[in-house]
Short mmCIF file of C-alpha atoms in Angstrom, two decimals:
data_model
loop_
_atom_site.label_atom_id
_atom_site.label_comp_id
_atom_site.label_asym_id
_atom_site.label_seq_id
_atom_site.Cartn_x
_atom_site.Cartn_y
_atom_site.Cartn_z
CA UNK L 1 77.40 79.99 22.61
CA UNK L 2 75.51 79.89 25.88
CA UNK L 3 75.10 82.10 28.95
CA UNK L 4 75.30 79.07 31.23
CA UNK L 5 77.86 79.79 33.94
CA UNK L 6 78.83 83.16 32.43
CA UNK L 7 77.18 85.29 35.14
CA UNK L 8 75.98 85.13 38.74
CA UNK L 9 73.32 86.89 40.80
CA UNK L 10 75.29 88.52 43.59
CA UNK L 11 72.70 90.86 45.07
CA UNK L 12 68.94 90.78 45.61
CA UNK L 13 66.60 93.09 47.47
CA UNK L 14 62.84 93.31 47.87
CA UNK L 15 61.52 96.62 49.13
CA UNK L 16 59.55 96.06 52.36
CA UNK L 17 56.90 98.70 51.62
CA UNK L 18 53.51 97.65 50.33
CA UNK L 19 51.93 101.13 50.26
CA UNK L 20 54.36 103.94 49.47
CA UNK L 21 52.35 107.09 50.07
CA UNK L 22 55.41 109.14 50.94
CA UNK L 23 57.84 108.03 48.21
CA UNK L 24 58.32 108.74 44.51
CA UNK L 25 58.77 105.98 41.93
CA UNK L 26 62.35 107.09 41.22
CA UNK L 27 63.09 107.06 44.95
CA UNK L 28 61.77 103.50 45.24
CA UNK L 29 64.02 102.44 42.32
CA UNK L 30 67.03 104.01 44.05
CA UNK L 31 66.18 102.45 47.44
CA UNK L 32 65.91 99.04 45.78
CA UNK L 33 69.23 99.57 43.98
CA UNK L 34 70.90 100.53 47.26
CA UNK L 35 69.46 97.48 48.99
CA UNK L 36 70.70 95.08 46.32
CA UNK L 37 74.15 96.70 46.16
CA UNK L 38 74.52 96.44 49.96
CA UNK L 39 73.38 92.81 49.79
CA UNK L 40 76.11 92.10 47.22
CA UNK L 41 78.77 94.11 49.04
CA UNK L 42 79.15 96.56 46.15
CA UNK L 43 78.54 100.27 45.61
CA UNK L 44 76.92 102.22 42.81
CA UNK L 45 80.33 103.10 41.43
CA UNK L 46 80.87 99.40 40.67
CA UNK L 47 77.80 99.33 38.40
CA UNK L 48 78.55 99.60 34.68
CA UNK L 49 75.35 98.09 33.24
CA UNK L 50 71.76 99.04 34.03
CA UNK L 51 68.46 97.37 33.13
CA UNK L 52 64.94 98.64 33.72
CA UNK L 53 61.53 98.38 32.02
CA UNK L 54 58.23 100.16 31.54
CA UNK L 55 57.73 101.00 35.21
CA UNK L 56 60.76 103.33 35.11
CA UNK L 57 59.81 107.00 34.72
CA UNK L 58 60.74 109.08 31.70
CA UNK L 59 63.14 107.52 29.23
CA UNK L 60 63.85 104.67 31.63
CA UNK L 61 67.59 104.09 31.96
CA UNK L 62 68.41 107.64 30.83
CA UNK L 63 66.40 109.34 33.56
CA UNK L 64 67.16 106.80 36.28
CA UNK L 65 70.91 106.67 35.56
CA UNK L 66 70.88 110.45 35.88
CA UNK L 67 68.80 110.30 39.09
CA UNK L 68 71.00 107.66 40.72
CA UNK L 69 74.30 109.05 39.42
CA UNK L 70 75.25 105.88 37.55
CA UNK L 71 78.18 105.82 35.14
CA UNK L 72 77.34 103.18 32.58
CA UNK L 73 78.70 101.50 29.48
CA UNK L 74 75.68 99.26 28.86
CA UNK L 75 71.95 99.89 29.19
CA UNK L 76 68.78 98.05 28.25
CA UNK L 77 65.10 98.81 28.79
CA UNK L 78 63.40 95.89 27.08
CA UNK L 79 59.74 96.12 28.04
CA UNK L 80 57.86 92.83 28.36
CA UNK L 81 55.57 93.80 31.24
CA UNK L 82 55.88 91.78 34.44
CA UNK L 83 58.28 89.31 32.84
CA UNK L 84 60.80 92.07 32.06
CA UNK L 85 62.98 91.44 35.12
CA UNK L 86 63.31 87.71 34.56
CA UNK L 87 64.27 88.48 30.97
CA UNK L 88 66.63 91.25 32.14
CA UNK L 89 68.65 88.74 34.16
CA UNK L 90 69.24 86.74 30.98
CA UNK L 91 70.05 89.86 28.97
CA UNK L 92 72.45 91.02 31.69
CA UNK L 93 74.17 87.63 31.56
CA UNK L 94 74.45 87.97 27.77
CA UNK L 95 75.97 91.44 28.10
CA UNK L 96 78.43 90.19 30.73
CA UNK L 97 79.34 87.15 28.60
CA UNK L 98 80.08 89.54 25.71
CA UNK L 99 82.21 91.79 27.91
CA UNK L 100 79.83 94.74 27.58
CA UNK L 101 79.55 95.17 31.37
CA UNK L 102 80.63 93.34 34.50
CA UNK L 103 78.23 94.55 37.21
CA UNK L 104 74.63 94.87 36.03
CA UNK L 105 71.90 96.48 38.11
CA UNK L 106 68.23 95.66 37.43
CA UNK L 107 65.49 97.66 39.17
CA UNK L 108 61.70 97.67 39.38
CA UNK L 109 59.42 99.97 41.38
CA UNK L 110 55.90 101.31 41.38
CA UNK L 111 53.07 102.58 43.53
CA UNK L 112 49.71 101.49 42.04
CA UNK L 113 48.28 101.15 45.58
CA UNK L 114 49.18 104.67 46.61
CA UNK L 115 47.85 105.97 43.30
CA UNK L 116 44.55 104.10 43.72
CA UNK L 117 44.93 102.31 40.40
CA UNK L 118 42.05 99.97 39.45
CA UNK L 119 44.53 97.28 38.47
CA UNK L 120 42.13 94.41 37.86
CA UNK L 121 38.93 96.12 36.79
CA UNK L 122 39.83 98.89 34.32
CA UNK L 123 41.28 98.42 30.82
CA UNK L 124 44.95 99.25 30.42
CA UNK L 125 46.21 100.51 27.09
CA UNK L 126 49.85 100.15 26.13
CA UNK L 127 50.27 103.03 23.70
CA UNK L 128 48.69 103.23 20.27
CA UNK L 129 49.08 99.56 19.41
CA UNK L 130 47.20 98.19 16.37
CA UNK L 131 45.04 95.78 18.41
CA UNK L 132 43.54 98.52 20.61
CA UNK L 133 40.62 99.58 18.33
CA UNK L 134 39.55 95.92 18.04
CA UNK L 135 39.64 95.21 21.77
CA UNK L 136 39.29 98.30 23.94
CA UNK L 137 35.61 98.94 23.04
CA UNK L 138 34.81 95.56 24.65
CA UNK L 139 36.49 96.44 27.99
CA UNK L 140 39.04 93.67 28.33
CA UNK L 141 40.46 94.14 31.82
CA UNK L 142 43.04 91.90 33.36
CA UNK L 143 40.57 89.83 35.38
CA UNK L 144 38.12 88.99 32.58
CA UNK L 145 40.93 88.11 30.16
CA UNK L 146 42.33 85.60 32.66
CA UNK L 147 38.74 84.56 33.37
CA UNK L 148 38.41 83.51 29.72
CA UNK L 149 41.61 81.45 30.03
CA UNK L 150 40.31 79.72 33.15
CA UNK L 151 36.91 79.09 31.55
CA UNK L 152 38.48 77.49 28.48
CA UNK L 153 40.85 75.38 30.60
CA UNK L 154 37.89 74.10 32.59
CA UNK L 155 35.99 73.35 29.36
CA UNK L 156 38.85 71.48 27.70
CA UNK L 157 40.36 69.65 30.66
CA UNK L 158 37.76 69.56 33.43
CA UNK L 159 39.80 71.80 35.72
CA UNK L 160 37.77 72.94 38.76
CA UNK L 161 37.61 76.08 40.89
CA UNK L 162 38.60 73.93 43.87
CA UNK L 163 41.80 72.85 42.12
CA UNK L 164 42.64 76.47 41.27
CA UNK L 165 41.94 77.39 44.89
CA UNK L 166 44.72 75.06 46.07
CA UNK L 167 47.23 77.44 44.46
CA UNK L 168 46.05 80.30 46.69
CA UNK L 169 45.96 77.96 49.68
CA UNK L 170 49.62 77.02 49.10
CA UNK L 171 50.66 80.67 48.71
CA UNK L 172 48.87 81.56 51.94
CA UNK L 173 50.64 78.77 53.83
CA UNK L 174 53.92 80.41 52.80
CA UNK L 175 52.83 84.02 53.35
CA UNK L 176 51.98 83.40 57.01
CA UNK L 177 55.73 83.37 57.67
CA UNK L 178 56.46 86.60 55.77
CA UNK L 179 55.99 89.68 57.99
CA UNK L 180 55.88 91.95 54.93
CA UNK L 181 53.17 89.98 53.11
CA UNK L 182 49.93 91.82 52.30
CA UNK L 183 47.81 88.72 53.10
CA UNK L 184 49.17 86.63 55.98
CA UNK L 185 46.11 84.60 56.94
CA UNK L 186 46.11 80.96 55.92
CA UNK L 187 43.08 80.31 53.72
CA UNK L 188 41.23 77.13 52.77
CA UNK L 189 39.82 75.91 49.46
CA UNK L 190 36.38 76.84 50.81
CA UNK L 191 37.54 80.39 51.60
CA UNK L 192 38.68 80.83 48.01
CA UNK L 193 35.64 79.39 46.25
CA UNK L 194 33.27 81.22 48.61
CA UNK L 195 34.93 84.60 48.01
CA UNK L 196 33.01 86.88 45.62
CA UNK L 197 33.24 86.24 41.88
CA UNK L 198 35.14 89.09 40.17
CA UNK L 199 34.96 87.84 36.59
CA UNK L 200 33.81 84.28 36.29
CA UNK L 201 35.15 81.78 37.04
CA UNK L 202 37.74 83.78 39.00
CA UNK L 203 36.99 84.71 42.62
CA UNK L 204 38.48 87.53 44.61
CA UNK L 205 40.95 85.11 46.21
CA UNK L 206 42.02 83.77 42.80
CA UNK L 207 43.57 87.20 42.21
CA UNK L 208 46.94 88.54 43.30
CA UNK L 209 47.33 91.49 45.65
CA UNK L 210 47.81 95.07 44.51
CA UNK L 211 50.86 96.57 46.16
CA UNK L 212 53.57 99.19 45.96
CA UNK L 213 57.28 98.62 46.29
CA UNK L 214 59.85 97.09 44.05
CA UNK L 215 63.05 95.16 43.94
CA UNK L 216 66.52 95.02 42.50
CA UNK L 217 69.08 92.45 41.40
CA UNK L 218 72.83 92.60 40.82
CA UNK L 219 74.18 90.32 38.09
CA UNK L 220 77.97 90.06 37.90
CA UNK L 221 80.79 88.39 36.03
CA UNK L 222 82.11 85.10 37.54
CA UNK L 223 85.37 86.58 38.84
CA UNK L 224 83.48 89.33 40.67
CA UNK L 225 80.96 86.87 42.14
CA UNK L 226 83.83 84.80 43.50
CA UNK L 227 85.45 87.86 45.10
CA UNK L 228 82.31 88.69 47.08
CA UNK L 229 81.37 87.21 50.42
CA UNK L 230 78.01 85.85 49.22
CA UNK L 231 76.72 82.40 48.25
CA UNK L 232 77.24 81.75 44.54
CA UNK L 233 74.00 81.75 42.52
CA UNK L 234 74.84 80.88 38.95
CA UNK L 235 72.71 81.58 35.88
CA UNK L 236 72.39 78.20 34.21
CA UNK L 237 69.81 78.70 31.49
CA UNK L 238 67.23 81.12 30.17
CA UNK L 239 64.48 81.29 27.58
CA UNK L 240 62.10 83.96 26.36
CA UNK L 241 59.19 84.19 23.94
CA UNK L 242 56.17 86.29 23.09
CA UNK L 243 52.79 84.65 22.50
CA UNK L 244 49.80 86.36 20.96
CA UNK L 245 46.55 85.69 19.16
CA UNK L 246 48.28 84.13 16.15
CA UNK L 247 46.39 86.19 13.62
CA UNK L 248 43.09 85.21 15.20
CA UNK L 249 43.84 81.52 15.72
CA UNK L 250 43.33 82.18 19.41
CA UNK L 251 44.33 79.34 21.74
CA UNK L 252 43.91 80.20 25.41
CA UNK L 253 44.97 76.80 26.68
CA UNK L 254 48.71 77.43 26.74
CA UNK L 255 51.21 80.21 27.40
CA UNK L 256 54.56 81.39 26.07
CA UNK L 257 56.16 79.19 28.73
CA UNK L 258 55.66 76.33 26.28
CA UNK L 259 58.43 77.96 24.24
CA UNK L 260 60.58 79.75 26.83
CA UNK L 261 60.62 76.77 29.23
CA UNK L 262 62.15 74.16 26.91
CA UNK L 263 64.76 76.70 25.69
CA UNK L 264 65.82 77.36 29.30
CA UNK L 265 65.88 73.67 30.23
CA UNK L 266 67.95 72.86 27.13
CA UNK L 267 70.48 75.55 27.94
CA UNK L 268 70.71 74.49 31.59
CA UNK L 269 70.88 70.80 30.59
CA UNK L 270 68.38 69.88 33.32
CA UNK L 271 64.75 68.72 33.34
CA UNK L 272 61.68 69.85 35.30
CA UNK L 273 62.15 66.83 37.59
CA UNK L 274 65.52 68.25 38.70
CA UNK L 275 64.03 71.54 39.96
CA UNK L 276 63.91 71.78 43.78
CA UNK L 277 62.06 75.10 44.00
CA UNK L 278 60.00 77.08 41.48
CA UNK L 279 58.96 80.74 41.44
CA UNK L 280 55.96 80.85 39.12
CA UNK L 281 54.30 84.07 38.02
CA UNK L 282 51.02 84.26 39.92
CA UNK L 283 48.87 87.18 38.84
CA UNK L 284 45.97 84.72 39.20
CA UNK L 285 45.70 81.10 40.24
CA UNK L 286 45.05 80.10 36.61
CA UNK L 287 48.33 81.76 35.58
CA UNK L 288 50.26 79.35 37.79
CA UNK L 289 48.36 76.28 36.65
CA UNK L 290 48.85 76.93 32.93
CA UNK L 291 52.53 77.79 33.30
CA UNK L 292 53.26 74.68 35.39
CA UNK L 293 51.85 72.59 32.54
CA UNK L 294 53.72 74.51 29.86
CA UNK L 295 57.01 74.33 31.76
CA UNK L 296 56.65 70.55 31.85
CA UNK L 297 56.06 69.99 35.57
CA UNK L 298 53.00 67.97 34.54
CA UNK L 299 51.18 67.03 31.34
CA UNK L 300 48.97 69.58 29.57
CA UNK L 301 45.53 69.45 31.15
CA UNK L 302 46.78 67.75 34.31
CA UNK L 303 47.59 70.99 36.14
CA UNK L 304 44.46 70.84 38.27
CA UNK L 305 45.40 67.46 39.69
CA UNK L 306 49.04 68.51 40.04
CA UNK L 307 48.36 71.56 42.23
CA UNK L 308 45.69 69.93 44.42
CA UNK L 309 46.14 68.62 47.94
CA UNK L 310 49.03 70.89 48.87
CA UNK L 311 51.49 69.76 46.20
CA UNK L 312 52.90 73.31 45.97
CA UNK L 313 53.33 73.77 49.75
CA UNK L 314 56.92 73.72 50.99
CA UNK L 315 57.53 70.72 53.23
CA UNK L 316 54.28 69.09 52.10
CA UNK L 317 54.22 68.75 48.32
CA UNK L 318 56.58 67.77 45.54
CA UNK L 319 57.09 71.22 44.05
CA UNK L 320 57.44 74.05 46.61
CA UNK L 321 56.51 77.31 44.87
CA UNK L 322 56.50 81.02 45.71
CA UNK L 323 57.65 80.54 49.29
CA UNK L 324 57.50 84.29 49.97
CA UNK L 325 53.72 84.11 49.45
CA UNK L 326 54.08 85.21 45.82
CA UNK L 327 51.94 87.77 44.10
CA UNK L 328 48.88 85.96 45.39
CA UNK L 329 49.60 86.86 49.03
CA UNK L 330 52.89 88.71 49.49
CA UNK L 331 53.59 91.40 46.94
CA UNK L 332 53.01 92.34 43.30
CA UNK L 333 54.94 95.61 43.11
CA UNK L 334 53.97 97.89 40.21
CA UNK L 335 51.63 95.10 39.03
CA UNK L 336 54.78 93.37 37.81
CA UNK L 337 55.71 90.14 39.53
CA UNK L 338 58.82 88.99 37.68
CA UNK L 339 61.33 90.68 39.97
CA UNK L 340 60.04 89.12 43.16
CA UNK L 341 60.03 85.72 41.45
CA UNK L 342 63.79 85.94 40.91
CA UNK L 343 64.42 87.35 44.39
CA UNK L 344 62.72 84.46 46.20
CA UNK L 345 64.54 81.94 44.00
CA UNK L 346 67.83 83.58 45.05
CA UNK L 347 66.79 83.41 48.72
CA UNK L 348 66.02 79.71 48.38
CA UNK L 349 69.35 78.94 46.67
CA UNK L 350 71.25 80.87 49.33
CA UNK L 351 69.35 79.14 52.13
CA UNK L 352 68.00 82.55 53.18
CA UNK L 353 64.27 81.85 52.82
CA UNK L 354 62.21 81.77 56.01
CA UNK L 355 63.18 78.58 57.89
CA UNK L 356 59.56 77.40 57.84
CA UNK L 357 59.55 77.39 54.03
CA UNK L 358 63.23 76.86 53.16
CA UNK L 359 63.62 73.90 50.82
CA UNK L 360 66.34 71.57 52.18
CA UNK L 361 69.50 71.44 50.06
CA UNK L 362 67.97 73.72 47.44
CA UNK L 363 70.61 73.75 44.70
CA UNK L 364 68.49 74.18 41.56
CA UNK L 365 65.63 76.66 41.12
CA UNK L 366 63.46 78.02 38.36
CA UNK L 367 61.93 81.49 38.09
CA UNK L 368 59.29 82.15 35.47
CA UNK L 369 57.60 85.39 34.51
CA UNK L 370 54.68 86.47 32.35
CA UNK L 371 54.07 90.02 31.19
CA UNK L 372 50.98 91.37 29.48
CA UNK L 373 47.94 89.10 29.37
CA UNK L 374 47.54 85.39 28.78
CA UNK L 375 44.15 86.33 27.29
CA UNK L 376 45.62 88.37 24.44
CA UNK L 377 49.38 88.73 24.11
CA UNK L 378 52.21 88.34 26.57
CA UNK L 379 55.91 87.83 27.06
CA UNK L 380 57.27 84.77 28.83
CA UNK L 381 60.69 84.47 30.42
CA UNK L 382 62.17 81.44 32.15
CA UNK L 383 65.34 81.41 34.22
CA UNK L 384 67.15 78.45 35.74
CA UNK L 385 69.54 79.17 38.60
CA UNK L 386 71.98 76.93 40.43
CA UNK L 387 73.76 77.25 43.75
CA UNK L 388 77.43 76.50 43.19
CA UNK Z 1 16.58 89.13 30.16
CA UNK Z 2 17.79 92.30 28.46
CA UNK Z 3 19.69 94.32 30.98
CA UNK Z 4 21.34 97.67 31.18
CA UNK Z 5 24.15 97.79 28.68
CA UNK Z 6 27.57 99.33 29.19
CA UNK Z 7 28.63 101.95 26.67
CA UNK Z 8 31.28 101.28 24.03
CA UNK Z 9 34.23 103.64 23.59
CA UNK Z 10 34.69 104.53 19.92
CA UNK Z 11 37.54 102.70 18.17
CA UNK Z 12 40.26 104.85 16.64
CA UNK Z 13 40.22 104.46 12.86
CA UNK Z 14 43.50 104.35 10.92
CA UNK Z 15 44.08 104.37 7.13
CA UNK Z 16 44.91 100.65 7.42
CA UNK Z 17 41.52 99.80 8.95
CA UNK Z 18 39.21 102.46 7.53
CA UNK Z 19 37.54 100.00 5.13
CA UNK Z 20 36.75 97.64 8.03
CA UNK Z 21 34.94 100.37 9.92
CA UNK Z 22 33.15 101.57 6.80
CA UNK Z 23 31.80 98.01 6.54
CA UNK Z 24 30.71 98.18 10.17
CA UNK Z 25 28.73 101.34 9.39
CA UNK Z 26 26.90 99.37 6.64
CA UNK Z 27 26.23 96.54 9.12
CA UNK Z 28 28.71 94.21 7.40
CA UNK Z 29 31.26 92.15 9.29
CA UNK Z 30 34.46 92.14 7.23
CA UNK Z 31 37.40 89.80 7.64
CA UNK Z 32 40.79 90.30 6.03
CA UNK Z 33 41.81 87.33 3.86
CA UNK Z 34 45.11 86.55 2.22
CA UNK Z 35 44.88 85.87 -1.52
CA UNK Z 36 48.13 83.90 -1.46
CA UNK Z 37 47.76 81.49 1.49
CA UNK Z 38 43.97 81.77 1.56
CA UNK Z 39 43.83 82.30 5.31
CA UNK Z 40 41.70 84.82 7.14
CA UNK Z 41 43.09 86.81 10.04
CA UNK Z 42 41.85 89.17 12.74
CA UNK Z 43 42.40 91.99 13.73
CA UNK Z 44 42.89 93.16 10.12
CA UNK Z 45 46.36 94.01 8.77
CA UNK Z 46 47.58 94.92 5.31
CA UNK Z 47 50.21 92.15 5.46
CA UNK Z 48 49.09 88.60 6.26
CA UNK Z 49 50.40 87.56 9.72
CA UNK Z 50 50.31 83.90 8.67
CA UNK Z 51 52.40 83.91 5.47
CA UNK Z 52 53.73 87.47 5.16
CA UNK Z 53 52.07 88.26 1.84
CA UNK Z 54 50.86 91.78 1.14
CA UNK Z 55 48.16 90.46 -1.21
CA UNK Z 56 45.23 90.73 1.20
CA UNK Z 57 41.63 91.91 0.94
CA UNK Z 58 38.48 92.32 3.02
CA UNK Z 59 35.65 89.85 2.50
CA UNK Z 60 32.20 89.96 4.04
CA UNK Z 61 31.43 87.02 6.35
CA UNK Z 62 28.09 85.72 7.61
CA UNK Z 63 28.37 87.18 11.08
CA UNK Z 64 27.50 83.82 12.61
CA UNK Z 65 29.82 82.21 15.10
CA UNK Z 66 30.19 80.37 18.37
CA UNK Z 67 31.62 81.31 21.72
CA UNK Z 68 35.25 80.13 22.12
CA UNK Z 69 35.44 81.47 25.67
CA UNK Z 70 33.55 83.96 27.80
CA UNK Z 71 33.90 85.66 31.17
CA UNK Z 72 31.27 87.86 32.79
CA UNK Z 73 32.75 90.81 34.64
CA UNK Z 74 30.42 90.91 37.64
CA UNK Z 75 32.54 93.45 39.49
CA UNK Z 76 31.87 96.23 36.93
CA UNK Z 77 29.15 98.82 37.67
CA UNK Z 78 27.21 97.30 34.75
CA UNK Z 79 28.22 93.63 34.41
CA UNK Z 80 29.13 92.55 30.88
CA UNK Z 81 30.37 89.49 28.98
CA UNK Z 82 33.82 89.56 27.38
CA UNK Z 83 34.19 86.77 24.84
CA UNK Z 84 36.13 85.37 21.96
CA UNK Z 85 33.79 84.32 19.15
CA UNK Z 86 34.99 81.92 16.45
CA UNK Z 87 33.59 83.03 13.11
CA UNK Z 88 31.60 80.53 11.06
CA UNK Z 89 33.57 78.90 8.27
CA UNK Z 90 36.91 80.18 9.61
CA UNK Z 91 39.50 79.20 12.21
CA UNK Z 92 39.70 82.70 13.64
CA UNK Z 93 38.25 84.14 16.81
CA UNK Z 94 37.65 87.78 17.61
CA UNK Z 95 37.34 89.56 20.93
CA UNK Z 96 33.87 90.98 21.49
CA UNK Z 97 31.02 91.39 23.95
CA UNK Z 98 27.96 89.19 23.99
CA UNK Z 99 24.97 91.49 24.46
CA UNK Z 100 21.18 91.30 24.77
CA UNK Z 101 21.36 88.05 26.67
CA UNK Z 102 21.08 86.45 30.08
CA UNK Z 103 24.68 86.86 31.25
CA UNK Z 104 24.36 83.76 33.46
CA UNK Z 105 23.40 81.54 30.54
CA UNK Z 106 26.42 82.04 28.28
CA UNK Z 107 28.43 78.94 27.48
CA UNK Z 108 31.41 77.90 25.41
CA UNK Z 109 30.18 76.49 22.08
CA UNK Z 110 27.00 78.57 22.13
CA UNK Z 111 25.87 79.87 18.70
CA UNK Z 112 25.84 83.63 18.35
CA UNK Z 113 25.33 86.18 15.57
CA UNK Z 114 26.77 89.62 15.03
CA UNK Z 115 24.89 92.70 16.20
CA UNK Z 116 26.62 96.01 15.70
CA UNK Z 117 26.52 98.28 18.76
CA UNK Z 118 26.70 102.07 18.60
CA UNK Z 119 29.75 103.68 20.16
CA UNK Z 120 30.27 106.96 21.97
CA UNK Z 121 30.50 110.17 19.94
CA UNK Z 122 30.87 109.99 16.17
CA UNK Z 123 32.72 106.67 16.08
CA UNK Z 124 31.70 103.69 13.92
CA UNK Z 125 29.66 100.86 15.51
CA UNK Z 126 31.54 97.84 16.85
CA UNK Z 127 30.74 94.17 16.20
CA UNK Z 128 29.15 92.65 19.29
CA UNK Z 129 27.29 89.35 19.28
CA UNK Z 130 23.98 88.09 20.60
CA UNK Z 131 22.66 84.52 21.05
CA UNK Z 132 21.55 83.11 17.68
#
């Protein structure tokens, strides 16, 4: 049993806002849903499955189905942080393959910018989880947890700040073509390493942007995809995994992608060398580097060399990544970057990316998400998509 | 060298972890060990996360360790060092702060020893570490 070829992404929409002072979170969800449905050529009455995650207000799918007037026979609110939406595509494909729904809507929205949230510098607590008393007193915030990952990677493998900086440089080369991107200026390695240290060894420009907005996807059964006037983007393989502290046997050198990646590649029956475009979760530069290694695009420890010298820049390097500018420069709506990873992969497969960054003959793409923290515990989700 | 120190929010104590925090009040660093597989784990649970046995107990450890990784949060109003410290004689690392130190001098592999730090309100002290 496999989901390969059992479902297609027929609609994708990224909200253009980056600071939503005048909109509610529910409204942003609904605007994203409308955008994706229009993109697919469907209406809300076609939707019979709905997927959302922890950014959704209230009881998630209950409150938002009521708000949007959805009539559903399948719903799912699996919460794995920023990776939720990559994982939701796979879960939607599973539900479609099992006949539980035929048109699945996935939405994400949030407004941390408008709310003035200290995304990178204040601890976030996810409920009354058992780890909290043993961590919160020490003020783990997102930036210092990823700082510890970067520090250990440098210690074990000799990775440098300049190599990490190349990841931001590549994202900025792409973002210059995206009118909605938060950061559109092309930056250099020197710009990154000379920006202020937030939590060492991570600089300000090693971090992603903080932005409002959201996105939505429509996943449909094959016969519906083929009835719509849109390019066919087929779900070919998917993998998911949590990774934590392993009872204290902490290992910060790898991520859950080491598990979710091989599962997805096995299901898709392709290898990393086959991938023409990759959307890689980019909360920080180090996030990208570690995941590229774990997904098998290079050997463990070789990520620094792999990303250097523009290897991730479309038209320049071997692995074009995050051609919308990614979370590092474009958008990180609700502090959850998984949705936009899938959306840009769909654009690339349809040939609808900006012409300056469109990968020629892009027929196979990967989207990978992380949710939570690489420094403690996180969810990983990998998706492989093919243009048919 | 000693600089202004951030405060520590009090941990919430549950029936499962009460004994751990009682140890902290006595200045003892406790680690939960499994009597079946012999492995220590952290944070403490009643059921061993390695083998699944419910035959576990707290044991006092030396409080010595070395830094597995560290990151100094310079952007905070009072900069501080978040670290994982690997405990001597074990394969487990715990999240902590390294205190009473030159924040710029901290390195992976550096030897440290436990130093309990008072928390806000009536909470138990938490295990922080200082250069050995």
